CSV table of C-alpha atoms in Angstrom, one decimal:
chain,number,residue,atom,x,y,z
R,172,MET,CA,121.1,122.7,119.5
R,173,ALA,CA,119.8,119.2,119.8
R,174,LEU,CA,116.2,118.4,119.4
R,175,ALA,CA,114.5,116.0,121.7
R,176,ALA,CA,112.7,112.7,121.4
R,177,ALA,CA,109.0,112.3,121.5
R,178,LEU,CA,107.0,109.6,123.1
R,179,GLY,CA,108.8,106.4,122.3
R,180,ALA,CA,106.3,103.8,121.3
R,181,GLY,CA,103.7,105.4,123.5
R,182,LEU,CA,100.5,106.7,122.2
R,183,ALA,CA,101.5,106.4,118.6
R,184,ALA,CA,100.9,102.7,118.9
R,185,ALA,CA,97.8,103.2,121.1
R,186,PRO,CA,94.2,103.8,120.0
R,187,SER,CA,92.8,107.3,120.8
R,188,GLN,CA,90.2,106.9,123.5
R,189,ALA,CA,88.2,108.8,126.1
R,190,TYR,CA,85.7,107.9,128.7
R,191,GLU,CA,82.3,109.1,127.7
R,192,LEU,CA,80.5,111.0,130.4
R,193,TYR,CA,77.5,112.2,128.4
R,194,ASN,CA,76.0,111.5,125.0
R,195,GLN,CA,72.5,112.8,124.2
R,196,ASP,CA,70.8,114.7,121.4
R,197,GLY,CA,74.1,115.5,119.6
R,198,SER,CA,75.9,116.6,122.7
R,199,VAL,CA,79.0,114.6,123.7
R,200,LEU,CA,81.3,115.1,126.7
R,201,ASN,CA,84.3,113.0,127.4
R,202,ALA,CA,86.8,112.6,130.3
R,203,ASP,CA,90.3,112.4,128.8
R,204,LEU,CA,93.2,110.7,130.6
R,205,GLU,CA,96.6,109.5,129.5
R,206,ALA,CA,99.6,108.7,131.7
R,207,VAL,CA,103.1,107.8,130.6
R,208,PHE,CA,106.0,106.7,132.8
R,209,GLY,CA,109.5,105.7,131.8
R,210,VAL,CA,112.6,104.3,133.5
R,211,MET,CA,115.8,104.9,131.7
R,212,HIS,CA,119.5,104.0,132.1
R,213,SER,CA,122.5,104.9,130.0
R,214,GLU,CA,126.0,103.5,130.6
R,215,GLU,CA,127.4,106.6,129.0
R,216,SER,CA,126.7,110.4,129.1
R,217,TYR,CA,127.0,113.1,126.5
R,218,GLU,CA,128.2,116.7,126.3
R,219,LEU,CA,126.1,119.0,124.2
R,220,GLY,CA,127.4,122.2,125.6
R,221,PHE,CA,125.4,122.4,128.7
R,222,GLY,CA,128.4,121.5,131.0
R,223,ASN,CA,126.3,119.5,133.5
R,224,ARG,CA,127.3,115.9,132.6
R,225,SER,CA,130.4,114.0,133.5
R,226,ALA,CA,131.8,110.7,132.2
R,227,GLY,CA,129.8,107.6,133.4
R,228,SER,CA,126.3,106.4,133.7
R,229,SER,CA,123.0,108.2,134.1
R,230,SER,CA,119.8,106.8,135.5
R,231,TRP,CA,116.5,108.6,135.6
R,232,ARG,CA,112.7,108.4,135.4
R,233,GLU,CA,110.2,110.5,133.5
R,234,GLY,CA,106.5,110.7,133.6
R,235,TYR,CA,103.4,112.8,132.9
R,236,VAL,CA,99.6,112.7,133.4
R,237,LYS,CA,97.3,114.6,131.0
R,238,TYR,CA,93.7,115.0,132.2
R,239,GLY,CA,90.7,117.0,131.2
R,240,LEU,CA,87.6,117.2,129.1
R,241,SER,CA,86.8,117.0,125.4
R,242,GLY,CA,83.5,117.1,123.6
R,243,SER,CA,81.4,118.0,120.6
R,244,GLN,CA,78.0,119.5,119.8
R,245,THR,CA,76.0,119.0,116.6
R,246,LEU,CA,74.4,122.1,115.1
R,247,GLY,CA,71.5,120.6,113.2
R,248,GLY,CA,72.4,121.0,109.5
R,249,ALA,CA,75.2,123.5,110.2
R,250,GLY,CA,77.9,121.1,111.1
R,251,SER,CA,79.3,120.6,114.6
R,252,LEU,CA,81.5,122.2,117.2
R,253,TYR,CA,84.3,120.4,119.0
R,254,GLY,CA,87.0,121.2,121.6
R,255,ALA,CA,89.1,120.1,124.5
R,256,PHE,CA,90.6,121.5,127.7
R,257,ASN,CA,93.4,119.4,129.3
R,258,LEU,CA,95.9,120.0,132.0
R,259,LEU,CA,99.3,118.2,132.1
R,260,SER,CA,101.5,117.4,135.1
R,261,SER,CA,105.0,116.2,134.3
R,262,GLY,CA,108.4,115.6,136.0
R,263,THR,CA,111.9,114.0,135.8
R,264,TRP,CA,113.5,112.2,138.7
R,265,GLY,CA,117.0,110.8,139.4
R,266,ASP,CA,120.1,112.0,137.6
R,267,GLY,CA,118.4,113.7,134.7
R,268,ASP,CA,118.8,112.4,131.1
R,269,ALA,CA,122.1,111.3,129.6
R,270,ALA,CA,122.7,114.6,127.8
R,271,GLY,CA,121.7,117.0,130.5
R,272,PHE,CA,118.6,118.5,129.1
R,273,THR,CA,117.0,117.7,132.5
R,274,LEU,CA,118.5,117.5,135.9
R,275,GLY,CA,116.0,115.3,137.8
R,276,SER,CA,114.4,118.3,139.7
R,277,GLU,CA,111.7,119.2,137.2
R,278,ARG,CA,108.0,119.3,138.2
R,279,MET,CA,105.3,121.3,136.5
R,280,THR,CA,101.5,121.5,136.0
R,281,ASP,CA,100.1,123.7,133.2
R,282,ILE,CA,97.5,123.8,130.5
R,283,GLU,CA,98.3,121.5,127.5
R,284,ASP,CA,95.2,121.6,125.3
R,285,ALA,CA,92.7,124.4,125.0
R,286,TYR,CA,91.1,124.6,121.6
R,287,LEU,CA,87.8,125.0,119.8
R,288,GLY,CA,86.8,123.9,116.3
R,289,TRP,CA,84.0,123.6,113.8
R,290,ARG,CA,83.4,120.9,111.2
R,291,SER,CA,81.1,121.4,108.3
R,292,GLY,CA,79.4,118.0,108.2
R,293,ASP,CA,77.5,117.7,104.9
R,294,LEU,CA,77.2,121.5,104.3
R,295,PHE,CA,79.6,121.3,101.3
R,296,PRO,CA,79.1,118.0,99.5
R,297,ALA,CA,81.8,118.8,96.9
R,298,LEU,CA,84.4,118.8,99.7
R,299,GLY,CA,83.1,115.6,101.3
R,300,GLU,CA,81.9,115.0,104.8
R,301,ASN,CA,83.5,117.6,107.2
R,302,GLY,CA,85.2,119.0,104.2
R,303,VAL,CA,85.8,122.3,106.1
R,304,ASP,CA,87.4,122.0,109.5
R,305,LEU,CA,88.4,125.2,111.3
R,306,SER,CA,90.1,125.2,114.7
R,307,ALA,CA,92.0,127.6,116.9
R,308,GLY,CA,93.7,127.5,120.2
R,309,ARG,CA,96.4,125.5,122.0
R,310,GLN,CA,96.8,122.2,120.2
R,311,LYS,CA,99.2,119.7,118.6
R,312,VAL,CA,99.6,120.1,114.8
R,313,VAL,CA,101.3,117.5,112.5
R,314,VAL,CA,102.2,117.8,108.8
R,315,GLY,CA,102.7,114.6,106.8
R,316,ASP,CA,104.6,112.0,108.9
R,317,GLY,CA,106.3,114.6,111.1
R,318,PHE,CA,109.5,115.0,109.0
R,319,LEU,CA,109.3,118.8,109.5
R,320,ILE,CA,106.3,119.5,111.8
R,321,ASN,CA,105.1,117.2,114.5
R,322,GLY,CA,103.9,119.3,117.4
R,323,ASP,CA,106.0,121.5,119.7
R,324,SER,CA,107.6,118.5,121.4
R,325,LEU,CA,111.0,119.7,122.7
R,326,ASN,CA,110.9,119.6,126.5
R,327,PHE,CA,113.9,121.1,128.3
R,328,GLY,CA,114.2,121.0,132.1
R,329,ASP,CA,116.2,123.0,134.6
R,330,VAL,CA,119.3,123.1,132.4
R,331,ASP,CA,121.2,126.4,132.9
R,332,LEU,CA,121.2,128.4,129.6
R,333,GLY,CA,121.0,131.9,131.0
R,334,ALA,CA,117.2,132.0,130.9
R,335,ASP,CA,114.3,129.8,132.1
R,336,TYR,CA,113.8,127.0,129.4
R,337,ASP,CA,112.0,124.6,131.8
R,338,ARG,CA,108.8,123.0,130.4
R,339,GLY,CA,108.6,120.5,133.2
R,340,GLY,CA,111.1,118.0,132.1
R,341,ALA,CA,110.0,114.6,130.7
R,342,TYR,CA,112.5,115.2,127.9
R,343,TYR,CA,112.4,111.7,126.3
R,344,ILE,CA,108.7,111.2,126.5
R,345,ALA,CA,108.0,114.7,125.3
R,346,ALA,CA,105.2,115.4,127.7
R,347,ARG,CA,104.2,118.7,126.1
R,348,LYS,CA,103.4,118.7,122.4
R,349,ALA,CA,100.9,121.5,121.8
R,350,PHE,CA,101.7,124.8,120.0
R,351,ASP,CA,100.7,127.7,122.3
R,352,GLN,CA,98.6,129.5,119.6
R,353,THR,CA,97.2,128.0,116.4
R,354,ALA,CA,94.7,128.7,113.7
R,355,VAL,CA,94.1,125.8,111.3
R,356,LEU,CA,91.8,125.6,108.3
R,357,ARG,CA,91.5,122.1,106.7
R,358,LEU,CA,89.7,121.7,103.3
R,359,GLY,CA,88.7,118.5,101.6
R,360,GLY,CA,87.7,115.0,102.5
R,361,GLU,CA,89.5,111.7,102.9
R,362,GLN,CA,90.0,111.1,99.2
R,363,GLY,CA,91.0,113.3,96.3
R,364,LEU,CA,92.4,116.8,96.6
R,365,ARG,CA,92.7,118.4,100.1
R,366,GLY,CA,94.7,121.1,101.7
R,367,ASP,CA,95.5,123.0,104.9
R,368,LEU,CA,96.3,126.6,105.9
R,369,MET,CA,97.9,127.0,109.3
R,370,TRP,CA,99.3,129.6,111.6
R,371,LEU,CA,101.4,128.3,114.5
R,372,LYS,CA,103.1,130.2,117.4
R,373,SER,CA,105.3,128.4,119.8
R,374,ASP,CA,105.9,129.6,123.4
R,375,ASN,CA,108.8,127.1,123.7
R,376,ARG,CA,112.1,128.9,124.4
R,377,ALA,CA,114.0,125.9,123.2
R,378,GLN,CA,112.4,126.5,119.9
R,379,ALA,CA,113.1,130.3,120.1
R,380,GLU,CA,109.3,130.9,120.3
R,381,THR,CA,109.1,130.5,116.5
R,382,GLU,CA,106.1,131.7,114.6
R,383,LEU,CA,105.2,129.9,111.3
R,384,ALA,CA,102.7,130.0,108.4
R,385,ILE,CA,102.1,126.7,106.6
R,386,ALA,CA,100.2,125.7,103.5
R,387,THR,CA,99.7,122.1,102.2
R,388,LEU,CA,98.2,120.6,99.2
R,389,GLU,CA,97.6,116.8,99.0
R,390,HIS,CA,96.1,114.2,96.6
R,391,VAL,CA,94.9,111.2,98.5
R,392,ALA,CA,94.0,108.0,96.7
R,393,ALA,CA,94.2,104.2,97.3
R,394,PRO,CA,97.7,103.8,95.8
R,395,GLY,CA,99.1,106.5,98.0
R,396,THR,CA,99.2,110.2,99.0
R,397,LEU,CA,101.2,112.9,97.3
R,398,GLY,CA,101.7,116.2,99.2
R,399,LEU,CA,103.3,119.6,98.8
R,400,THR,CA,104.1,121.7,101.8
R,401,TRP,CA,105.3,125.4,102.1
R,402,ILE,CA,106.5,126.7,105.5
R,403,ARG,CA,107.2,130.4,106.0
R,404,GLY,CA,109.1,131.7,109.1
R,405,LEU,CA,107.3,134.7,110.4
R,406,ASP,CA,109.1,135.5,113.6
R,407,VAL,CA,111.7,134.2,116.1
R,408,GLU,CA,112.8,135.4,119.5
R,409,GLU,CA,116.5,136.0,118.9
R,410,ARG,CA,117.3,136.0,122.6
R,411,PHE,CA,116.7,132.3,122.8
R,412,ALA,CA,117.7,131.3,119.3
R,413,SER,CA,120.6,129.0,118.3
R,414,PRO,CA,122.5,129.9,115.1
R,415,LEU,CA,120.2,127.7,113.1
R,416,GLN,CA,117.0,129.0,114.7
R,417,ALA,CA,118.1,132.6,114.3
R,418,GLU,CA,117.6,132.3,110.6
R,419,ARG,CA,113.9,131.2,110.8
R,420,ASP,CA,112.5,134.7,110.4
R,421,ASP,CA,111.6,135.0,106.6
R,422,MET,CA,113.0,131.4,106.0
R,423,ASP,CA,111.1,129.4,103.4
R,424,THR,CA,110.9,125.6,103.4
R,425,VAL,CA,109.2,123.8,100.6
R,426,SER,CA,108.8,120.0,100.5
R,427,LEU,CA,107.3,117.3,98.2
R,428,ARG,CA,106.3,114.0,99.9
R,429,GLY,CA,104.6,110.8,99.1
R,430,ALA,CA,103.6,107.6,100.7
R,431,GLY,CA,101.7,104.5,99.7
R,432,SER,CA,101.7,101.0,98.3
R,433,LEU,CA,101.2,101.9,94.6
R,434,GLY,CA,98.5,99.3,94.7
R,435,VAL,CA,100.8,96.4,95.5
R,436,ASP,CA,99.9,94.3,98.5
R,437,ASN,CA,102.5,94.2,101.3
R,438,LEU,CA,104.5,97.0,99.8
R,439,ASN,CA,105.0,100.5,101.3
R,440,LEU,CA,107.1,103.3,99.8
R,441,ALA,CA,107.7,106.8,101.2
R,442,PHE,CA,109.8,109.8,100.3
R,443,GLU,CA,110.1,113.5,101.1
R,444,TYR,CA,112.4,116.2,99.7
R,445,ALA,CA,112.6,119.5,101.5
R,446,SER,CA,114.4,122.6,100.2
R,447,GLN,CA,115.2,125.4,102.6
R,448,ASP,CA,115.9,129.0,101.6
R,449,LYS,CA,117.5,131.2,104.3
R,450,ASP,CA,119.9,134.1,104.7
R,451,SER,CA,123.0,131.9,104.7
R,452,GLY,CA,122.0,130.0,101.6
R,453,ARG,CA,120.0,127.0,100.4
R,454,GLU,CA,119.8,123.8,102.4
R,455,ASN,CA,118.0,120.5,101.9
R,456,ALA,CA,116.9,117.3,103.5
R,457,TRP,CA,115.4,114.2,101.9
R,458,TYR,CA,114.7,110.5,102.4
R,459,LEU,CA,113.7,107.4,100.4
R,460,GLU,CA,112.1,104.5,102.2
R,461,GLY,CA,110.7,101.1,101.2
R,462,SER,CA,109.3,98.2,103.3
R,463,TRP,CA,107.8,94.8,102.5
R,464,THR,CA,105.6,92.6,104.7
R,465,PHE,CA,106.1,88.9,104.3
R,466,ALA,CA,102.5,88.2,105.1
R,467,GLU,CA,102.6,84.5,104.5
R,468,LEU,CA,105.5,83.8,106.9
R,469,PRO,CA,105.0,83.2,110.6
R,470,TRP,CA,104.7,86.5,112.6
R,471,ALA,CA,104.2,88.4,109.3
R,472,PRO,CA,107.6,90.2,109.5
R,473,THR,CA,108.2,93.6,107.8
R,474,ALA,CA,111.6,94.6,106.5
R,475,THR,CA,112.4,98.3,106.0
R,476,TYR,CA,115.3,100.2,104.4
R,477,ARG,CA,115.6,104.0,104.5
R,478,TYR,CA,118.3,106.4,103.3
R,479,SER,CA,118.0,110.0,104.7
R,480,ARG,CA,120.3,113.0,104.2
R,481,PHE,CA,120.3,116.3,105.9
R,482,SER,CA,122.6,119.0,104.6
R,483,GLU,CA,125.2,120.7,106.7
R,484,THR,CA,123.1,123.5,108.2
R,485,PHE,CA,119.6,122.3,107.5
R,486,ASP,CA,117.1,123.4,110.2
R,487,PRO,CA,114.9,120.4,111.0
R,488,LEU,CA,112.2,122.7,112.6
R,489,PHE,CA,109.6,120.8,114.7
R,490,TYR,CA,110.2,117.2,113.6
R,491,GLY,CA,109.1,114.4,115.9
R,492,PHE,CA,108.2,110.8,116.6
R,493,ASN,CA,105.4,109.8,114.3
R,494,ARG,CA,105.3,106.3,112.7
R,495,GLY,CA,107.0,104.3,115.4
R,496,TYR,CA,110.5,103.9,116.9
R,497,GLY,CA,113.1,105.3,114.5
R,498,THR,CA,110.8,107.9,112.8
R,499,TRP,CA,111.8,110.7,113.0
R,500,PHE,CA,114.1,110.2,115.9
R,501,GLN,CA,116.6,107.9,114.3
R,502,GLY,CA,118.3,105.8,117.1
R,503,GLU,CA,117.2,106.0,120.7
R,504,VAL,CA,120.7,107.1,121.9
R,505,ALA,CA,121.8,109.1,118.8
R,506,ALA,CA,118.5,111.0,118.3
R,507,ASN,CA,118.0,111.8,121.9
R,508,TYR,CA,121.3,112.3,123.5
R,509,ALA,CA,124.4,111.8,121.4
R,510,GLY,CA,123.4,113.3,118.0
R,511,PRO,CA,123.1,113.8,115.1
R,512,PHE,CA,119.8,115.6,115.3
R,513,ASN,CA,118.6,115.6,111.6
R,514,SER,CA,121.2,118.1,110.4
R,515,ASN,CA,124.7,117.6,108.9
R,516,THR,CA,124.3,113.9,108.5
R,517,GLN,CA,123.4,111.0,106.2
R,518,VAL,CA,121.8,107.9,107.7
R,519,HIS,CA,121.3,104.3,106.5
R,520,HIS,CA,118.5,102.6,108.4
R,521,VAL,CA,117.5,98.9,108.3
R,522,GLY,CA,114.5,97.7,110.3
R,523,LEU,CA,112.8,94.4,111.0
R,524,LYS,CA,109.6,94.0,113.0
R,525,ALA,CA,107.2,91.0,113.6
R,526,THR,CA,104.0,90.2,115.4
R,527,PRO,CA,104.4,86.9,117.3
R,528,LEU,CA,101.0,87.6,119.1
R,529,GLU,CA,98.1,89.7,118.1
R,530,ASN,CA,98.9,92.2,120.9
R,531,VAL,CA,102.7,91.9,120.8
R,532,THR,CA,105.2,93.5,118.3
R,533,VAL,CA,108.9,93.0,118.4
R,534,GLY,CA,111.5,94.7,116.3
R,535,ALA,CA,115.2,95.5,115.6
R,536,LEU,CA,116.4,98.8,114.2
R,537,TYR,CA,119.9,99.5,112.9
R,538,PHE,CA,121.3,103.0,112.0
R,539,ASP,CA,124.6,104.0,110.4
R,540,PHE,CA,125.3,107.8,110.8
R,541,ASP,CA,127.9,109.6,108.7
R,542,THR,CA,128.7,113.2,109.4
R,543,LEU,CA,128.8,115.4,106.2
R,544,ASP,CA,131.1,118.2,107.5
R,545,THR,CA,133.3,117.1,110.3
R,546,ASP,CA,134.6,120.6,110.9
R,547,LEU,CA,131.2,121.2,112.6
R,548,GLY,CA,131.8,118.1,114.8
R,549,ASN,CA,131.9,114.4,114.1
R,550,LEU,CA,128.7,112.7,115.3
R,551,GLY,CA,129.1,109.6,113.1
R,552,GLY,CA,128.4,106.2,114.7
R,553,ARG,CA,126.3,103.1,114.6
R,554,GLU,CA,123.3,102.0,116.7
R,555,LEU,CA,121.3,98.9,117.1
R,556,ASP,CA,118.0,99.1,119.1
R,557,LEU,CA,115.8,96.1,120.1
R,558,TYR,CA,112.3,96.8,121.3
R,559,ALA,CA,108.9,95.2,122.0
R,560,GLU,CA,105.4,96.7,122.2
R,561,TRP,CA,102.9,94.8,124.3
R,562,MET,CA,99.3,96.0,124.3
R,563,VAL,CA,98.2,94.4,127.6
R,564,ASN,CA,94.6,95.5,127.1
R,565,ASP,CA,92.7,98.3,125.6
R,566,HIS,CA,94.1,100.8,128.1
R,567,LEU,CA,97.7,99.7,128.8
R,568,LEU,CA,100.8,99.5,126.7
R,569,ILE,CA,104.2,98.3,127.9
R,570,SER,CA,107.4,98.8,125.8
R,571,PRO,CA,110.9,97.8,126.7
R,572,VAL,CA,113.9,98.9,124.7
R,573,VAL,CA,117.6,98.0,124.7
R,574,GLY,CA,120.0,100.0,122.6
R,575,PHE,CA,123.7,99.6,121.7
R,576,TYR,CA,125.4,102.8,120.4
R,577,GLN,CA,129.0,103.0,119.1
R,578,PRO,CA,130.3,106.5,118.4
R,579,GLU,CA,133.1,107.2,116.0
R,580,ARG,CA,134.6,109.8,118.2
R,581,SER,CA,134.6,110.6,121.9
R,582,ALA,CA,133.9,114.1,123.2
R,583,ALA,CA,137.6,114.7,123.4
R,584,GLU,CA,138.0,113.8,119.7
R,585,GLY,CA,135.1,116.0,118.4
R,586,GLY,CA,132.1,113.8,119.3
R,587,THR,CA,129.8,114.0,122.3
R,588,GLN,CA,130.3,110.9,124.4
R,589,LEU,CA,132.2,111.6,127.6
R,590,GLY,CA,135.0,109.4,128.8
R,591,GLY,CA,135.8,107.5,125.6
R,592,ASP,CA,134.2,105.9,122.5
R,593,ASP,CA,133.2,102.6,124.1
R,594,THR,CA,129.8,101.1,123.1
R,595,ASN,CA,127.0,102.5,125.2
R,596,VAL,CA,124.4,100.1,126.5
R,597,TYR,CA,121.1,101.9,126.9
R,598,SER,CA,117.9,100.5,128.4
R,599,GLN,CA,114.4,101.8,129.1
R,600,LEU,CA,110.9,100.6,130.0
R,601,MET,CA,107.9,102.6,129.0
R,602,VAL,CA,104.4,102.2,130.6
R,603,VAL,CA,101.5,104.0,128.9
R,604,THR,CA,97.9,104.1,130.0
R,605,PHE,CA,95.0,105.9,128.4
R,606,PHE,CA,91.2,106.1,128.6
């Protein structure tokens, strides 16, 4: 089953802010507000087994508002407490998205964030400032750059799958991202060795209400970060599980990752290799990426190349949008509606972005998808996306996108695009505000 997109450019490009209501004697109380609205149009529609799309175009709108309180309280020489409580109201309007995850009728208000944590301050000098960070509750959790774990961001709507999968729609912008239950222990400072121990429990039926244990170990230094991650599947609700998800109970995923400049100005390198041991056998996924910023040229353009490969029945778990458009939702059409969805594929990606103004970024992203085992369906194709990110001010981001997606096969030929294999022209406009 396809996994959904996260926020688009959205809040990943925006600074984290809150409106300070009170700050005195170590007590801080903030009002939190973020609102995201998107207008989308796809000239083509896609069949992923839901049976609710037909050939032709789809036009829809998505939005959410998250609002509540966050704060912290110092405890003298005993560190500090912190926490947040936020509600989130979301919806989809119009035809619903191009693949039928939503129908346009979704509306929901529910709790999004509800967590409490403690940071150690200077209690343990060997671990650095706040070298112990313990938190629990309903919160978003990310590991690395989101290749495997990037919140619980899959947002189905009123699609009829025999049970209620509705999380309030807003499929593309991934309104809801928090795991329902978490316990997270973070050890170490901003440099040197650090690690995490995590327990995560999803209440998302589209993720089969998966329960995971996670351990990470990282070394952080100026040249880059090297990290090791182990993910153990503890439980899965089989009633809601796809064939891939049904194997998550007792499944082990181990990954080695790295990212950094190696001390070379304008260079950035990244990789991750994940090996997955499950009942049906061993699967793997990996990528290599390099980018270079031409700092002396006008607009300081950055060029990127990445190769990624996901074996035939690799389970991509809770991957999500993290570093910008194209990571880890590769292609606005392919990653969100047409497939592939980070399984049974290899992808060549070339990207170029530039900054013509201090508050404006423009970019182009090209993807070439090649299905590994076409007996499981042929989701090969090519996509070119053009985008801009305009930070109008400290509280408002506007981001238009135009995408051109060319599938190798139509739905009648083993692909997913309904009505033929013509090039799909996709467009969207995102407006994000935050305080």
